[in-house]
mmCIF file of C-alpha atoms and ligand atoms in Angstrom:
data_model
loop_
_atom_site.group_PDB
_atom_site.id
_atom_site.type_symbol
_atom_site.label_atom_id
_atom_site.label_comp_id
_atom_site.label_asym_id
_atom_site.label_seq_id
_atom_site.Cartn_x
_atom_site.Cartn_y
_atom_site.Cartn_z
ATOM 1 C CA MET A 11 -13.684 22.044 6.899
ATOM 2 C CA ARG A 12 -12.347 21.549 3.381
ATOM 3 C CA SER A 13 -12.472 18.041 1.947
ATOM 4 C CA VAL A 14 -11.510 16.486 -1.368
ATOM 5 C CA VAL A 15 -14.781 14.956 -2.545
ATOM 6 C CA VAL A 16 -15.369 12.761 -5.575
ATOM 7 C CA GLN A 17 -18.993 13.742 -6.186
ATOM 8 C CA GLN A 18 -19.374 11.155 -8.925
ATOM 9 C CA PRO A 19 -16.908 9.384 -11.228
ATOM 10 C CA GLY A 20 -14.789 11.977 -13.033
ATOM 11 C CA HIS A 21 -15.973 14.886 -10.889
ATOM 12 C CA LEU A 22 -13.661 15.836 -8.025
ATOM 13 C CA GLU A 23 -13.861 19.061 -6.019
ATOM 14 C CA ILE A 24 -12.724 20.681 -2.814
ATOM 15 C CA ALA A 25 -15.945 21.101 -0.865
ATOM 16 C CA GLU A 26 -16.755 22.908 2.354
ATOM 17 C CA ARG A 27 -18.263 20.345 4.750
ATOM 18 C CA PRO A 28 -19.357 20.390 8.401
ATOM 19 C CA LEU A 29 -16.670 19.295 10.858
ATOM 20 C CA PRO A 30 -17.600 15.690 11.772
ATOM 21 C CA GLN A 31 -18.165 14.847 15.441
ATOM 22 C CA PRO A 32 -16.648 11.592 16.704
ATOM 23 C CA ALA A 33 -19.308 9.020 17.636
ATOM 24 C CA PRO A 34 -18.864 6.879 20.770
ATOM 25 C CA GLY A 35 -15.610 4.935 20.435
ATOM 26 C CA GLU A 36 -14.265 7.211 17.692
ATOM 27 C CA VAL A 37 -11.616 9.910 17.463
ATOM 28 C CA ARG A 38 -11.354 12.888 15.145
ATOM 29 C CA ILE A 39 -8.019 13.430 13.433
ATOM 30 C CA ARG A 40 -6.847 16.813 12.132
ATOM 31 C CA VAL A 41 -5.053 15.664 9.002
ATOM 32 C CA LYS A 42 -1.590 17.071 8.298
ATOM 33 C CA HIS A 43 -0.557 14.959 5.306
ATOM 34 C CA ALA A 44 -2.269 12.341 3.150
ATOM 35 C CA GLY A 45 -0.723 10.123 0.481
ATOM 36 C CA ILE A 46 -2.166 9.429 -2.949
ATOM 37 C CA CYS A 47 -2.600 5.753 -3.875
ATOM 38 C CA GLY A 48 -3.682 4.169 -7.147
ATOM 39 C CA SER A 49 -7.035 3.298 -5.606
ATOM 40 C CA ASP A 50 -7.813 7.009 -5.031
ATOM 41 C CA VAL A 51 -7.318 7.569 -8.744
ATOM 42 C CA HIS A 52 -9.510 4.522 -9.486
ATOM 43 C CA ILE A 53 -12.338 5.905 -7.337
ATOM 44 C CA PHE A 54 -11.977 9.269 -9.116
ATOM 45 C CA HIS A 55 -12.323 7.547 -12.495
ATOM 46 C CA GLY A 56 -15.159 5.279 -11.336
ATOM 47 C CA HIS A 57 -13.065 2.111 -11.591
ATOM 48 C CA ASN A 58 -13.412 0.924 -8.019
ATOM 49 C CA PRO A 59 -16.367 -1.463 -7.670
ATOM 50 C CA PHE A 60 -16.605 -0.908 -3.890
ATOM 51 C CA ALA A 61 -16.823 2.921 -3.856
ATOM 52 C CA LYS A 62 -20.063 4.769 -3.174
ATOM 53 C CA TYR A 63 -20.416 8.438 -4.182
ATOM 54 C CA PRO A 64 -20.091 11.157 -3.091
ATOM 55 C CA ARG A 65 -16.931 10.104 -1.296
ATOM 56 C CA VAL A 66 -14.097 11.862 0.510
ATOM 57 C CA ILE A 67 -11.177 9.751 -0.714
ATOM 58 C CA GLY A 68 -7.813 9.016 0.940
ATOM 59 C CA HIS A 69 -6.759 6.107 3.124
ATOM 60 C CA GLU A 70 -3.123 7.047 3.839
ATOM 61 C CA PHE A 71 -3.169 9.852 6.412
ATOM 62 C CA PHE A 72 -1.387 11.274 9.405
ATOM 63 C CA GLY A 73 -2.333 14.019 11.859
ATOM 64 C CA HIS A 74 -3.243 14.588 15.481
ATOM 65 C CA ILE A 75 -6.346 13.752 17.493
ATOM 66 C CA ASP A 76 -8.356 16.882 18.286
ATOM 67 C CA ALA A 77 -11.585 15.354 19.653
ATOM 68 C CA VAL A 78 -12.705 12.030 21.113
ATOM 69 C CA GLY A 79 -16.119 10.386 21.312
ATOM 70 C CA GLU A 80 -17.770 8.923 24.402
ATOM 71 C CA GLY A 81 -15.780 6.110 25.950
ATOM 72 C CA VAL A 82 -12.410 7.224 24.543
ATOM 73 C CA ASP A 83 -9.726 8.492 26.928
ATOM 74 C CA PRO A 84 -9.702 12.321 26.621
ATOM 75 C CA ALA A 85 -5.932 12.176 27.246
ATOM 76 C CA ARG A 86 -5.616 11.062 23.625
ATOM 77 C CA VAL A 87 -6.364 14.601 22.411
ATOM 78 C CA GLY A 88 -3.140 15.939 20.936
ATOM 79 C CA GLU A 89 -1.699 12.487 20.134
ATOM 80 C CA ARG A 90 0.151 12.223 16.786
ATOM 81 C CA VAL A 91 -1.457 9.351 14.923
ATOM 82 C CA ALA A 92 -1.551 7.417 11.663
ATOM 83 C CA GLY A 93 -4.954 6.045 10.677
ATOM 84 C CA ASP A 94 -5.528 2.399 9.807
ATOM 85 C CA PRO A 95 -8.201 2.403 7.064
ATOM 86 C CA VAL A 96 -9.402 -1.139 7.861
ATOM 87 C CA VAL A 97 -12.649 -0.904 9.843
ATOM 88 C CA SER A 98 -13.991 -4.317 10.807
ATOM 89 C CA CYS A 99 -16.913 -5.778 12.771
ATOM 90 C CA GLY A 100 -14.810 -7.764 15.251
ATOM 91 C CA HIS A 101 -17.255 -10.694 15.317
ATOM 92 C CA CYS A 102 -17.173 -12.569 12.008
ATOM 93 C CA TYR A 103 -14.920 -15.560 11.258
ATOM 94 C CA PRO A 104 -12.032 -13.550 9.695
ATOM 95 C CA CYS A 105 -12.122 -11.047 12.575
ATOM 96 C CA GLN A 106 -12.096 -13.849 15.166
ATOM 97 C CA ILE A 107 -8.982 -15.405 13.641
ATOM 98 C CA GLY A 108 -7.120 -12.077 13.448
ATOM 99 C CA ARG A 109 -7.806 -11.195 9.822
ATOM 100 C CA PRO A 110 -10.016 -8.085 10.056
ATOM 101 C CA ASN A 111 -8.720 -6.966 6.634
ATOM 102 C CA VAL A 112 -11.144 -9.453 5.067
ATOM 103 C CA CYS A 113 -13.989 -8.870 7.551
ATOM 104 C CA THR A 114 -17.344 -9.852 6.067
ATOM 105 C CA GLU A 115 -18.544 -6.299 6.884
ATOM 106 C CA LEU A 116 -15.274 -4.609 5.829
ATOM 107 C CA GLN A 117 -15.372 -0.820 5.591
ATOM 108 C CA VAL A 118 -12.267 0.822 4.166
ATOM 109 C CA VAL A 119 -11.774 4.464 5.135
ATOM 110 C CA GLY A 120 -11.690 6.509 1.940
ATOM 111 C CA VAL A 121 -13.562 3.828 -0.017
ATOM 112 C CA HIS A 122 -16.682 2.711 1.888
ATOM 113 C CA ARG A 123 -16.647 5.645 4.325
ATOM 114 C CA ASP A 124 -15.223 9.162 4.160
ATOM 115 C CA GLY A 125 -11.456 9.317 4.184
ATOM 116 C CA GLY A 126 -8.391 11.354 4.903
ATOM 117 C CA PHE A 127 -8.186 13.842 2.013
ATOM 118 C CA SER A 128 -9.804 16.311 4.351
ATOM 119 C CA GLU A 129 -8.931 18.727 7.098
ATOM 120 C CA ALA A 130 -10.486 16.240 9.520
ATOM 121 C CA VAL A 131 -11.574 12.594 9.520
ATOM 122 C CA VAL A 132 -13.277 10.426 12.148
ATOM 123 C CA ILE A 133 -12.251 6.805 12.663
ATOM 124 C CA PRO A 134 -12.590 4.209 15.434
ATOM 125 C CA ALA A 135 -10.174 5.014 18.274
ATOM 126 C CA GLY A 136 -8.456 1.646 17.848
ATOM 127 C CA ASN A 137 -7.596 2.550 14.254
ATOM 128 C CA ALA A 138 -5.621 5.644 15.318
ATOM 129 C CA HIS A 139 -2.062 4.497 16.064
ATOM 130 C CA ARG A 140 0.257 6.683 18.085
ATOM 131 C CA VAL A 141 3.413 7.682 16.222
ATOM 132 C CA PRO A 142 6.609 8.290 18.240
ATOM 133 C CA GLU A 143 8.119 11.796 18.054
ATOM 134 C CA THR A 144 11.202 10.340 16.366
ATOM 135 C CA ILE A 145 9.185 9.670 13.175
ATOM 136 C CA PRO A 146 8.630 12.931 11.239
ATOM 137 C CA ASP A 147 5.123 13.793 10.002
ATOM 138 C CA ASP A 148 5.697 13.113 6.295
ATOM 139 C CA ARG A 149 7.304 9.726 6.937
ATOM 140 C CA ALA A 150 4.465 8.774 9.280
ATOM 141 C CA THR A 151 2.093 9.230 6.344
ATOM 142 C CA MET A 152 3.924 6.311 4.697
ATOM 143 C CA ILE A 153 3.029 3.857 7.465
ATOM 144 C CA GLU A 154 -0.102 2.646 5.666
ATOM 145 C CA PRO A 155 1.624 1.768 2.346
ATOM 146 C CA PHE A 156 4.274 -0.147 4.272
ATOM 147 C CA THR A 157 1.561 -2.141 6.062
ATOM 148 C CA ILE A 158 0.703 -3.699 2.685
ATOM 149 C CA ALA A 159 4.280 -4.987 2.462
ATOM 150 C CA ALA A 160 4.163 -6.018 6.118
ATOM 151 C CA ASN A 161 1.013 -7.998 5.501
ATOM 152 C CA ILE A 162 2.276 -9.942 2.513
ATOM 153 C CA CYS A 163 5.671 -10.535 4.124
ATOM 154 C CA SER A 164 4.068 -11.738 7.359
ATOM 155 C CA GLN A 165 2.387 -14.437 5.330
ATOM 156 C CA LEU A 166 5.415 -15.307 3.177
ATOM 157 C CA GLN A 167 7.879 -15.365 6.091
ATOM 158 C CA PRO A 168 11.001 -14.283 4.155
ATOM 159 C CA GLY A 169 14.363 -15.337 5.549
ATOM 160 C CA PRO A 170 18.100 -15.177 4.899
ATOM 161 C CA LEU A 171 18.037 -18.204 2.563
ATOM 162 C CA ASP A 172 15.546 -16.563 0.238
ATOM 163 C CA VAL A 173 16.221 -15.361 -3.276
ATOM 164 C CA ALA A 174 13.306 -12.972 -3.805
ATOM 165 C CA LEU A 175 11.833 -11.892 -7.120
ATOM 166 C CA VAL A 176 9.560 -8.834 -7.041
ATOM 167 C CA TYR A 177 7.436 -7.968 -10.055
ATOM 168 C CA GLY A 178 6.700 -4.226 -10.261
ATOM 169 C CA ALA A 179 8.675 -1.305 -8.839
ATOM 170 C CA GLY A 180 5.755 0.985 -8.081
ATOM 171 C CA PRO A 181 5.038 2.043 -4.501
ATOM 172 C CA MET A 182 3.896 -1.475 -3.569
ATOM 173 C CA GLY A 183 6.939 -3.166 -5.052
ATOM 174 C CA LEU A 184 9.304 -0.623 -3.500
ATOM 175 C CA THR A 185 7.873 -0.935 0.020
ATOM 176 C CA THR A 186 8.149 -4.712 -0.340
ATOM 177 C CA ILE A 187 11.766 -4.470 -1.522
ATOM 178 C CA GLN A 188 12.637 -2.295 1.476
ATOM 179 C CA ALA A 189 10.987 -4.753 3.865
ATOM 180 C CA LEU A 190 12.659 -7.798 2.297
ATOM 181 C CA ARG A 191 16.037 -6.092 2.471
ATOM 182 C CA GLY A 192 15.890 -4.051 5.694
ATOM 183 C CA VAL A 193 13.605 -6.123 7.888
ATOM 184 C CA TYR A 194 13.873 -9.726 6.742
ATOM 185 C CA GLY A 195 17.442 -9.740 5.408
ATOM 186 C CA VAL A 196 16.804 -11.991 2.420
ATOM 187 C CA LYS A 197 19.884 -13.146 0.506
ATOM 188 C CA THR A 198 19.065 -11.533 -2.842
ATOM 189 C CA VAL A 199 16.352 -9.231 -4.194
ATOM 190 C CA ILE A 200 15.685 -9.314 -7.951
ATOM 191 C CA VAL A 201 13.175 -6.848 -9.413
ATOM 192 C CA ALA A 202 11.431 -6.881 -12.780
ATOM 193 C CA ASP A 203 9.647 -3.856 -14.243
ATOM 194 C CA ARG A 204 9.131 -2.365 -17.691
ATOM 195 C CA ILE A 205 10.194 1.177 -16.835
ATOM 196 C CA ASP A 206 13.941 1.840 -16.459
ATOM 197 C CA GLU A 207 13.424 4.785 -14.112
ATOM 198 C CA ARG A 208 11.377 2.587 -11.794
ATOM 199 C CA LEU A 209 14.130 -0.034 -11.856
ATOM 200 C CA GLU A 210 16.522 2.698 -10.773
ATOM 201 C CA MET A 211 14.160 3.429 -7.854
ATOM 202 C CA ALA A 212 14.222 -0.315 -7.074
ATOM 203 C CA ARG A 213 18.031 -0.205 -6.808
ATOM 204 C CA VAL A 214 17.872 2.861 -4.559
ATOM 205 C CA ASN A 215 15.397 0.970 -2.372
ATOM 206 C CA GLY A 216 17.573 -2.112 -2.007
ATOM 207 C CA ALA A 217 17.314 -4.340 -5.106
ATOM 208 C CA ASP A 218 20.468 -6.292 -5.958
ATOM 209 C CA HIS A 219 19.520 -7.022 -9.577
ATOM 210 C CA THR A 220 16.980 -5.344 -11.853
ATOM 211 C CA ILE A 221 15.606 -6.571 -15.166
ATOM 212 C CA ASN A 222 13.555 -4.684 -17.702
ATOM 213 C CA ASN A 223 11.269 -7.575 -18.617
ATOM 214 C CA GLY A 224 9.720 -5.521 -21.408
ATOM 215 C CA ARG A 225 13.057 -5.838 -23.227
ATOM 216 C CA GLU A 226 14.681 -8.874 -21.675
ATOM 217 C CA ASN A 227 13.289 -12.359 -21.119
ATOM 218 C CA LEU A 228 13.095 -12.903 -17.377
ATOM 219 C CA ALA A 229 13.248 -16.722 -17.561
ATOM 220 C CA ASP A 230 16.400 -16.530 -19.724
ATOM 221 C CA TRP A 231 18.030 -14.051 -17.359
ATOM 222 C CA LEU A 232 17.358 -16.291 -14.354
ATOM 223 C CA THR A 233 18.662 -19.369 -16.206
ATOM 224 C CA GLN A 234 21.822 -17.553 -17.304
ATOM 225 C CA HIS A 235 22.475 -16.496 -13.725
ATOM 226 C CA GLY A 236 21.577 -19.928 -12.312
ATOM 227 C CA VAL A 237 18.856 -18.450 -10.108
ATOM 228 C CA ARG A 238 15.562 -20.044 -8.951
ATOM 229 C CA PRO A 239 13.584 -17.562 -6.895
ATOM 230 C CA THR A 240 12.399 -19.079 -3.623
ATOM 231 C CA LEU A 241 10.031 -16.221 -2.876
ATOM 232 C CA ILE A 242 8.077 -14.235 -5.484
ATOM 233 C CA VAL A 243 5.913 -11.172 -4.887
ATOM 234 C CA ASP A 244 3.638 -9.958 -7.648
ATOM 235 C CA ALA A 245 3.384 -6.203 -7.051
ATOM 236 C CA ALA A 246 2.644 -5.494 -10.722
ATOM 237 C CA CYS A 247 -0.560 -7.525 -10.720
ATOM 238 C CA HIS A 248 -0.995 -8.370 -14.363
ATOM 239 C CA PRO A 249 -2.878 -11.693 -14.821
ATOM 240 C CA SER A 250 -0.015 -13.091 -16.943
ATOM 241 C CA ILE A 251 2.373 -12.951 -13.986
ATOM 242 C CA LEU A 252 1.069 -15.763 -11.768
ATOM 243 C CA PRO A 253 1.532 -18.492 -14.436
ATOM 244 C CA GLU A 254 5.062 -17.208 -15.116
ATOM 245 C CA ALA A 255 5.866 -17.037 -11.402
ATOM 246 C CA ILE A 256 4.732 -20.640 -10.961
ATOM 247 C CA SER A 257 7.088 -21.748 -13.730
ATOM 248 C CA LEU A 258 10.041 -19.713 -12.406
ATOM 249 C CA ALA A 259 9.734 -20.533 -8.703
ATOM 250 C CA SER A 260 12.116 -22.901 -6.953
ATOM 251 C CA PRO A 261 10.676 -26.134 -5.555
ATOM 252 C CA ALA A 262 9.221 -25.350 -2.120
ATOM 253 C CA GLY A 263 8.965 -21.695 -3.157
ATOM 254 C CA ARG A 264 6.290 -19.232 -2.016
ATOM 255 C CA ILE A 265 4.379 -16.816 -4.208
ATOM 256 C CA GLY A 266 2.412 -13.828 -2.938
ATOM 257 C CA ILE A 267 -0.167 -11.993 -5.042
ATOM 258 C CA MET A 268 -1.934 -8.717 -4.290
ATOM 259 C CA GLY A 269 -3.820 -7.877 -7.485
ATOM 260 C CA PHE A 270 -7.531 -7.320 -8.003
ATOM 261 C CA SER A 271 -7.833 -7.982 -11.736
ATOM 262 C CA ALA A 272 -11.022 -9.798 -12.676
ATOM 263 C CA ASP A 273 -9.362 -11.225 -15.793
ATOM 264 C CA PRO A 274 -8.651 -14.967 -15.636
ATOM 265 C CA CYS A 275 -5.270 -16.633 -16.114
ATOM 266 C CA THR A 276 -4.406 -20.268 -16.769
ATOM 267 C CA ILE A 277 -2.407 -22.290 -14.264
ATOM 268 C CA SER A 278 -1.968 -26.044 -13.916
ATOM 269 C CA GLN A 279 -2.075 -28.206 -10.807
ATOM 270 C CA GLN A 280 1.076 -29.957 -12.010
ATOM 271 C CA GLY A 281 3.076 -26.735 -12.049
ATOM 272 C CA ILE A 282 2.128 -26.057 -8.442
ATOM 273 C CA THR A 283 2.002 -29.518 -6.830
ATOM 274 C CA SER A 284 5.125 -30.950 -8.445
ATOM 275 C CA LYS A 285 7.148 -28.246 -6.667
ATOM 276 C CA GLU A 286 4.812 -28.079 -3.645
ATOM 277 C CA LEU A 287 4.526 -24.318 -4.043
ATOM 278 C CA THR A 288 2.700 -22.127 -1.561
ATOM 279 C CA ILE A 289 0.565 -19.415 -3.144
ATOM 280 C CA ILE A 290 -0.884 -16.759 -0.869
ATOM 281 C CA SER A 291 -2.848 -13.570 -1.430
ATOM 282 C CA SER A 292 -2.751 -10.436 0.659
ATOM 283 C CA ARG A 293 -5.275 -7.621 0.998
ATOM 284 C CA LEU A 294 -4.673 -4.359 2.874
ATOM 285 C CA ASN A 295 -3.362 -5.147 6.354
ATOM 286 C CA SER A 296 -4.394 -7.104 9.403
ATOM 287 C CA ASN A 297 -3.279 -5.091 12.435
ATOM 288 C CA ARG A 298 0.165 -4.349 10.964
ATOM 289 C CA PHE A 299 0.411 -0.669 12.013
ATOM 290 C CA PRO A 300 2.351 -1.372 15.246
ATOM 291 C CA MET A 301 4.763 -3.579 13.281
ATOM 292 C CA VAL A 302 5.508 -0.887 10.680
ATOM 293 C CA ILE A 303 5.773 1.886 13.303
ATOM 294 C CA ASP A 304 8.370 -0.293 15.028
ATOM 295 C CA TRP A 305 10.259 -0.813 11.719
ATOM 296 C CA MET A 306 10.343 2.946 11.177
ATOM 297 C CA ALA A 307 11.302 3.755 14.755
ATOM 298 C CA ARG A 308 14.228 1.316 14.470
ATOM 299 C CA GLY A 309 15.322 2.716 11.100
ATOM 300 C CA LEU A 310 14.852 -0.610 9.283
ATOM 301 C CA ILE A 311 12.979 1.063 6.426
ATOM 302 C CA GLN A 312 13.437 4.461 4.776
ATOM 303 C CA PRO A 313 10.016 5.847 3.829
ATOM 304 C CA GLU A 314 11.561 9.146 2.688
ATOM 305 C CA LYS A 315 13.031 7.367 -0.339
ATOM 306 C CA LEU A 316 9.539 6.892 -1.740
ATOM 307 C CA ILE A 317 8.241 10.459 -1.298
ATOM 308 C CA THR A 318 8.924 12.230 -4.591
ATOM 309 C CA HIS A 319 6.272 14.981 -4.592
ATOM 310 C CA SER A 320 4.268 17.084 -2.175
ATOM 311 C CA TYR A 321 1.407 19.498 -2.965
ATOM 312 C CA PRO A 322 -0.955 21.770 -1.051
ATOM 313 C CA ALA A 323 -4.346 20.037 -0.851
ATOM 314 C CA GLU A 324 -5.860 22.742 -3.087
ATOM 315 C CA GLN A 325 -3.740 21.355 -5.934
ATOM 316 C CA VAL A 326 -5.150 17.846 -5.579
ATOM 317 C CA LEU A 327 -6.070 17.554 -9.262
ATOM 318 C CA GLU A 328 -2.542 18.453 -10.363
ATOM 319 C CA ALA A 329 -1.141 16.080 -7.737
ATOM 320 C CA MET A 330 -3.320 13.202 -8.926
ATOM 321 C CA GLU A 331 -2.450 13.866 -12.543
ATOM 322 C CA THR A 332 1.278 13.834 -11.758
ATOM 323 C CA PHE A 333 0.844 10.602 -9.809
ATOM 324 C CA GLU A 334 -1.074 8.939 -12.605
ATOM 325 C CA LYS A 335 0.832 10.137 -15.664
ATOM 326 C CA ASP A 336 4.448 10.473 -14.571
ATOM 327 C CA GLN A 337 5.393 6.957 -13.502
ATOM 328 C CA LYS A 338 9.007 7.605 -14.520
ATOM 329 C CA GLN A 339 9.672 10.327 -11.959
ATOM 330 C CA CYS A 340 6.856 9.936 -9.495
ATOM 331 C CA CYS A 341 6.411 7.441 -6.701
ATOM 332 C CA LYS A 342 4.548 8.729 -3.654
ATOM 333 C CA VAL A 343 2.743 12.076 -3.729
ATOM 334 C CA LEU A 344 1.686 13.730 -0.466
ATOM 335 C CA LEU A 345 -1.084 16.295 -0.011
ATOM 336 C CA ASN A 346 -0.624 18.868 2.738
ATOM 337 C CA PHE A 347 -3.665 20.074 4.701
HETATM 338 P P1 NAI B 7 1.936 1.034 -9.939
HETATM 339 O O1 NAI B 7 1.064 0.997 -11.127
HETATM 340 O O2 NAI B 7 2.505 2.333 -9.486
HETATM 341 O O3 NAI B 7 3.162 0.026 -10.137
HETATM 342 C C1 NAI B 7 3.070 -1.157 -10.868
HETATM 343 C C2 NAI B 7 4.411 -1.365 -11.555
HETATM 344 O O4 NAI B 7 4.371 -2.630 -12.203
HETATM 345 C C3 NAI B 7 4.717 -0.313 -12.617
HETATM 346 O O5 NAI B 7 5.989 0.253 -12.374
HETATM 347 C C4 NAI B 7 4.663 -1.092 -13.925
HETATM 348 O O6 NAI B 7 5.592 -0.616 -14.879
HETATM 349 C C5 NAI B 7 5.013 -2.492 -13.465
HETATM 350 N N1 NAI B 7 4.539 -3.572 -14.338
HETATM 351 C C6 NAI B 7 3.377 -3.659 -15.029
HETATM 352 N N2 NAI B 7 3.312 -4.830 -15.699
HETATM 353 C C7 NAI B 7 4.451 -5.501 -15.408
HETATM 354 C C8 NAI B 7 4.955 -6.773 -15.759
HETATM 355 N N3 NAI B 7 4.275 -7.596 -16.557
HETATM 356 N N4 NAI B 7 6.149 -7.138 -15.259
HETATM 357 C C9 NAI B 7 6.855 -6.334 -14.447
HETATM 358 N N5 NAI B 7 6.410 -5.119 -14.065
HETATM 359 C C10 NAI B 7 5.233 -4.706 -14.536
HETATM 360 O O7 NAI B 7 1.069 0.368 -8.756
HETATM 361 P P2 NAI B 7 1.309 0.199 -7.180
HETATM 362 O O8 NAI B 7 0.671 1.315 -6.442
HETATM 363 O O9 NAI B 7 2.712 -0.122 -6.891
HETATM 364 O O10 NAI B 7 0.386 -1.075 -6.922
HETATM 365 C C11 NAI B 7 0.700 -2.289 -7.553
HETATM 366 C C12 NAI B 7 -0.496 -3.201 -7.558
HETATM 367 O O11 NAI B 7 -0.836 -3.554 -6.226
HETATM 368 C C13 NAI B 7 -1.766 -2.608 -8.181
HETATM 369 O O12 NAI B 7 -2.327 -3.567 -9.039
HETATM 370 C C14 NAI B 7 -2.684 -2.385 -7.007
HETATM 371 O O13 NAI B 7 -4.042 -2.565 -7.329
HETATM 372 C C15 NAI B 7 -2.235 -3.455 -6.054
HETATM 373 N N6 NAI B 7 -2.457 -3.117 -4.662
HETATM 374 C C16 NAI B 7 -2.886 -4.115 -3.856
HETATM 375 C C17 NAI B 7 -3.060 -3.877 -2.535
HETATM 376 C C18 NAI B 7 -3.508 -4.975 -1.656
HETATM 377 O O14 NAI B 7 -3.721 -4.727 -0.475
HETATM 378 N N7 NAI B 7 -3.651 -6.180 -2.142
HETATM 379 C C19 NAI B 7 -2.843 -2.558 -1.937
HETATM 380 C C20 NAI B 7 -2.325 -1.584 -2.872
HETATM 381 C C21 NAI B 7 -2.150 -1.867 -4.191
#
């Protein structure tokens, strides 16, 4: 089979590899489409501290099961599935309380083990989620990115009284905007980004107000409009954002962060406790595939709005370059196998 392999940082190739056989409890998926995420580019450039090389990258993938390992129902062969990249031990404290996404032995498909930029990938059978026929193949590839939004929203519990502020209108911000609008029905969605074209995407995906906070002062804008965000999602993930979010949030507000920057930022207890703010973090997803499949099946979210490009897998380098360098036009790029 052909696989996209990062042999070592900076060196990516399409390699011929033996077709993997599913171990007991696993299934093999024939990949149809896979989506490019920022973390794939980070592994390519050697900027992901968790990656081991050589590595088949890709953790957003859709296809059909073509082989099952011992102990897996053979009737699953032929099933259309999306793969959850979170592989967990099932025994540690986080796993026992339903948070396998932070399992002490966490293995992320495409990061710690070989992923979905390949004609075939093997994953635990429980990670392969059946996709109803009503969801087309390319949209099903978007299930994983929406699980990130599902995970942070499940913790923040948005509701109709909420005035939401989302920092960042990249794929993570846009999936969150769609969920806040289409699933949770928040009152208002305000989005801040520094790229006008991305703010336009935010409007298309459901934002009520957009602010270019590279040009305009966000605090001033909110004051002028008499708005105190009750729910803030940082999907831009710059360390300067959390202190600002704490100062902008309404009393009793909630703030969700999803960044991995190692750079420190300065926050004060007073800023948090005086308003009794809730600050949560969210990593990957904890069993959110069924939730997102249900959202898609019910038409609550529109994954097609995020898919801007599609390339044959052979053009992976061009696809990754477009994804990385053209933030004005590009949102989600799919590879076709
Ligand atoms: P992206 O780079 O495509 O989008 C980020 C957006 O934020 C860009 O449009 C950029 O212009 C904007 N931005 C940057 N600084 C800003 C600021 N100070 N104020 C407002 N906007 C600003 O990235 P993507 O794929 O949307 O991911 C966003 C972040 O989420 C990344 O840092 C990524 O590492 C993180 N992430 C976290 C996950 C998790 O499970 N916790 C999963 C996936 C991504």
